[in-house]
Short mmCIF file of C-alpha atoms in Angstrom, two decimals:
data_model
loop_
_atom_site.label_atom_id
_atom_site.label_comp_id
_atom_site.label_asym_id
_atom_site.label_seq_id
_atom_site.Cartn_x
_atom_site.Cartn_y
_atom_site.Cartn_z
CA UNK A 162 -33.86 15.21 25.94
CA UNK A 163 -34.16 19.02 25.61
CA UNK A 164 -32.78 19.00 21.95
CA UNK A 165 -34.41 16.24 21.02
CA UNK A 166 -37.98 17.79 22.20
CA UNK A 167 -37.13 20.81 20.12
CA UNK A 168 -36.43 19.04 17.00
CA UNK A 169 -39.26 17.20 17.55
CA UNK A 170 -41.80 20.25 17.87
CA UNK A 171 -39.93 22.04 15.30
CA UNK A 172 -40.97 19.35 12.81
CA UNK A 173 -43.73 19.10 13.90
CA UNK A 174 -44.53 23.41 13.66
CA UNK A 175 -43.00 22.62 10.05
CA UNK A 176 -45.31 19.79 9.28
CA UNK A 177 -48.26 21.96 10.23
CA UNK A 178 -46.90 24.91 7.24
CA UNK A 179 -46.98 22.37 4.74
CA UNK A 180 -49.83 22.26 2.05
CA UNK A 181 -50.67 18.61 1.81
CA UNK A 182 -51.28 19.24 5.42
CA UNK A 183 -53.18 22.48 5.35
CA UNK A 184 -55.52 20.94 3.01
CA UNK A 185 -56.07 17.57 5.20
CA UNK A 186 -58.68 17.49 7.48
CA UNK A 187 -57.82 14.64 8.50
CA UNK A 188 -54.25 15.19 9.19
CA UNK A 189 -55.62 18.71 11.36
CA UNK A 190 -57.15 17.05 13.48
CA UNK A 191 -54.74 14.91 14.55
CA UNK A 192 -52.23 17.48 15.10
CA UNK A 193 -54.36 20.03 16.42
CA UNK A 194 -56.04 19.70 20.40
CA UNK A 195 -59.68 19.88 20.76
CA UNK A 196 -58.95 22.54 22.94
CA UNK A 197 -57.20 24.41 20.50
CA UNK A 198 -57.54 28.35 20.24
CA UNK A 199 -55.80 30.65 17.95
CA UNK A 200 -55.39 34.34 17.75
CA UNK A 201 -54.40 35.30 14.00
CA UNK A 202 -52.55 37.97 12.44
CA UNK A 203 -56.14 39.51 11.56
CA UNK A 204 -56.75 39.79 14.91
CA UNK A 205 -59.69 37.46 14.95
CA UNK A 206 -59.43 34.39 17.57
CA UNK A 207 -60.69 30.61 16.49
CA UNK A 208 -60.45 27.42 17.84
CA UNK A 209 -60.26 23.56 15.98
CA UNK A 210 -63.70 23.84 14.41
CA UNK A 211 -62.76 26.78 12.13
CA UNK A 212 -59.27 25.91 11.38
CA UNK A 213 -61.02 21.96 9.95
CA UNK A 214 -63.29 24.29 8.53
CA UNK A 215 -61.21 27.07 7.15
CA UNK A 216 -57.77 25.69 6.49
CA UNK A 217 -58.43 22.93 3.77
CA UNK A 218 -59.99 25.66 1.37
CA UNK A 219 -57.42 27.83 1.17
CA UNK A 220 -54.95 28.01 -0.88
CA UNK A 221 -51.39 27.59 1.36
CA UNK A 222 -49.23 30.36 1.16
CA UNK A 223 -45.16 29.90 1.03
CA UNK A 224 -43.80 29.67 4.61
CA UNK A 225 -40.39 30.32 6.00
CA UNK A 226 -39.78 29.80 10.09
CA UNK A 227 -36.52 30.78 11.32
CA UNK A 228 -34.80 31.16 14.64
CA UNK A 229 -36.99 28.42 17.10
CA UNK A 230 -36.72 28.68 20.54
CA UNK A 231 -38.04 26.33 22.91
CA UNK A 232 -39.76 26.95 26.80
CA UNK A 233 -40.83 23.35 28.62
CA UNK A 234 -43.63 25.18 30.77
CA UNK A 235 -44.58 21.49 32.16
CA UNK A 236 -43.53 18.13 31.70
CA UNK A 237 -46.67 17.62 28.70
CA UNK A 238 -46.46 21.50 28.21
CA UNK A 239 -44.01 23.62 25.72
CA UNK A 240 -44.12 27.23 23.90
CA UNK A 241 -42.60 27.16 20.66
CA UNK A 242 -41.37 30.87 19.80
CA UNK A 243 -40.41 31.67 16.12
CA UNK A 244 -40.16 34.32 13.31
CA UNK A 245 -41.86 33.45 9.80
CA UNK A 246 -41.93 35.44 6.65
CA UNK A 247 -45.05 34.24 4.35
CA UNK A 248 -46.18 35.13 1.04
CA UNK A 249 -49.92 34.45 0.12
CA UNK A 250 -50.76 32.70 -3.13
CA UNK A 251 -51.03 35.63 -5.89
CA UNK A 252 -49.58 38.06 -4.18
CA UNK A 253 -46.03 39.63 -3.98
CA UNK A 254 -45.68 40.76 -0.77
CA UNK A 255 -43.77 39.04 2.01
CA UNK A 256 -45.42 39.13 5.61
CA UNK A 257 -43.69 39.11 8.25
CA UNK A 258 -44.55 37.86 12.08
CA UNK A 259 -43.52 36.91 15.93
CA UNK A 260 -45.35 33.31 16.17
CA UNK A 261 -45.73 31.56 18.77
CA UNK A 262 -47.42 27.78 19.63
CA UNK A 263 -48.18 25.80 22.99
CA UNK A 264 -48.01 22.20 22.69
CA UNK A 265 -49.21 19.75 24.63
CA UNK A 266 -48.22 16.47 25.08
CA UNK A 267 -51.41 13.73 24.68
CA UNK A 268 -50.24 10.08 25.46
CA UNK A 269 -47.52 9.75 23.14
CA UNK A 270 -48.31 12.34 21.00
CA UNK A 271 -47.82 16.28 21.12
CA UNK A 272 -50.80 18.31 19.74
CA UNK A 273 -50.70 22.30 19.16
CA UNK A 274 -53.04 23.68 21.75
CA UNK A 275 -52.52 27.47 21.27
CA UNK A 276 -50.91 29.33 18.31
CA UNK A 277 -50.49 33.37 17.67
CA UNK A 278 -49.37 35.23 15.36
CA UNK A 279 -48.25 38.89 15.61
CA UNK A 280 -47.12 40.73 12.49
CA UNK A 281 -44.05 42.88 12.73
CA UNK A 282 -41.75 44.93 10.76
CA UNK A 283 -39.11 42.90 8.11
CA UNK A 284 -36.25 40.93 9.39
#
């Protein structure tokens, strides 16, 4: 059950980094929990409104998310801990960050209710 969970919110953290996803509203808000809050890389905290908002503008940068670790806080609660390396459209420099994403389980469905980002030096 454990492994499959993981795989499960893995793809689903995955999904999330994809453009055609980014840049659907619609898709957002299915994946995303009304109660959703995020504290970026910037430093600047939003919640669902702002990433509907936000997200489908922008142009998606290239993601890479390595070395996924899983914590089951509660039977419809899990962290999802990562390292990602991104590179923003027109630009040549690779950023690098400690991510990490709460997701909660809805009926059938698991929605990302919290998501941070902390930059840190290269891996």
């Amino acid at each position: 059950m454990l492994t499959g969970l993981k795989q499960q919110l893995i793809e689903l953290e995955l999904y999330l980094l994809k453009s055609e996803v980014r840049s659907s509203a619609e898709e957002l808000a299915r994946l995303i929990h009304d109660d959703f809050l995020e504290f970026g890389g910037s430093g600047i905290r939003f919640g669902k409104e702002e990433v509907l908002m936000r997200l489908p503008k922008e142009r998606c940068p290239e993601f890479c998310a390595t070395d996924f670790e899983l914590r089951v806080l509660a039977p419809d609660l899990a962290q999802l801990l990562y390292r990602a390396s991104m590179i923003k459209p027109d630009e040549f420099i690779t950023r690098y960050s400690l991510r990490s994403s709460l997701w909660k389980k809805s009926g059938d469905n698991w929605q990302m209710i919290f998501h941070q980002g902390t930059p840190c030096e290269a891996f």
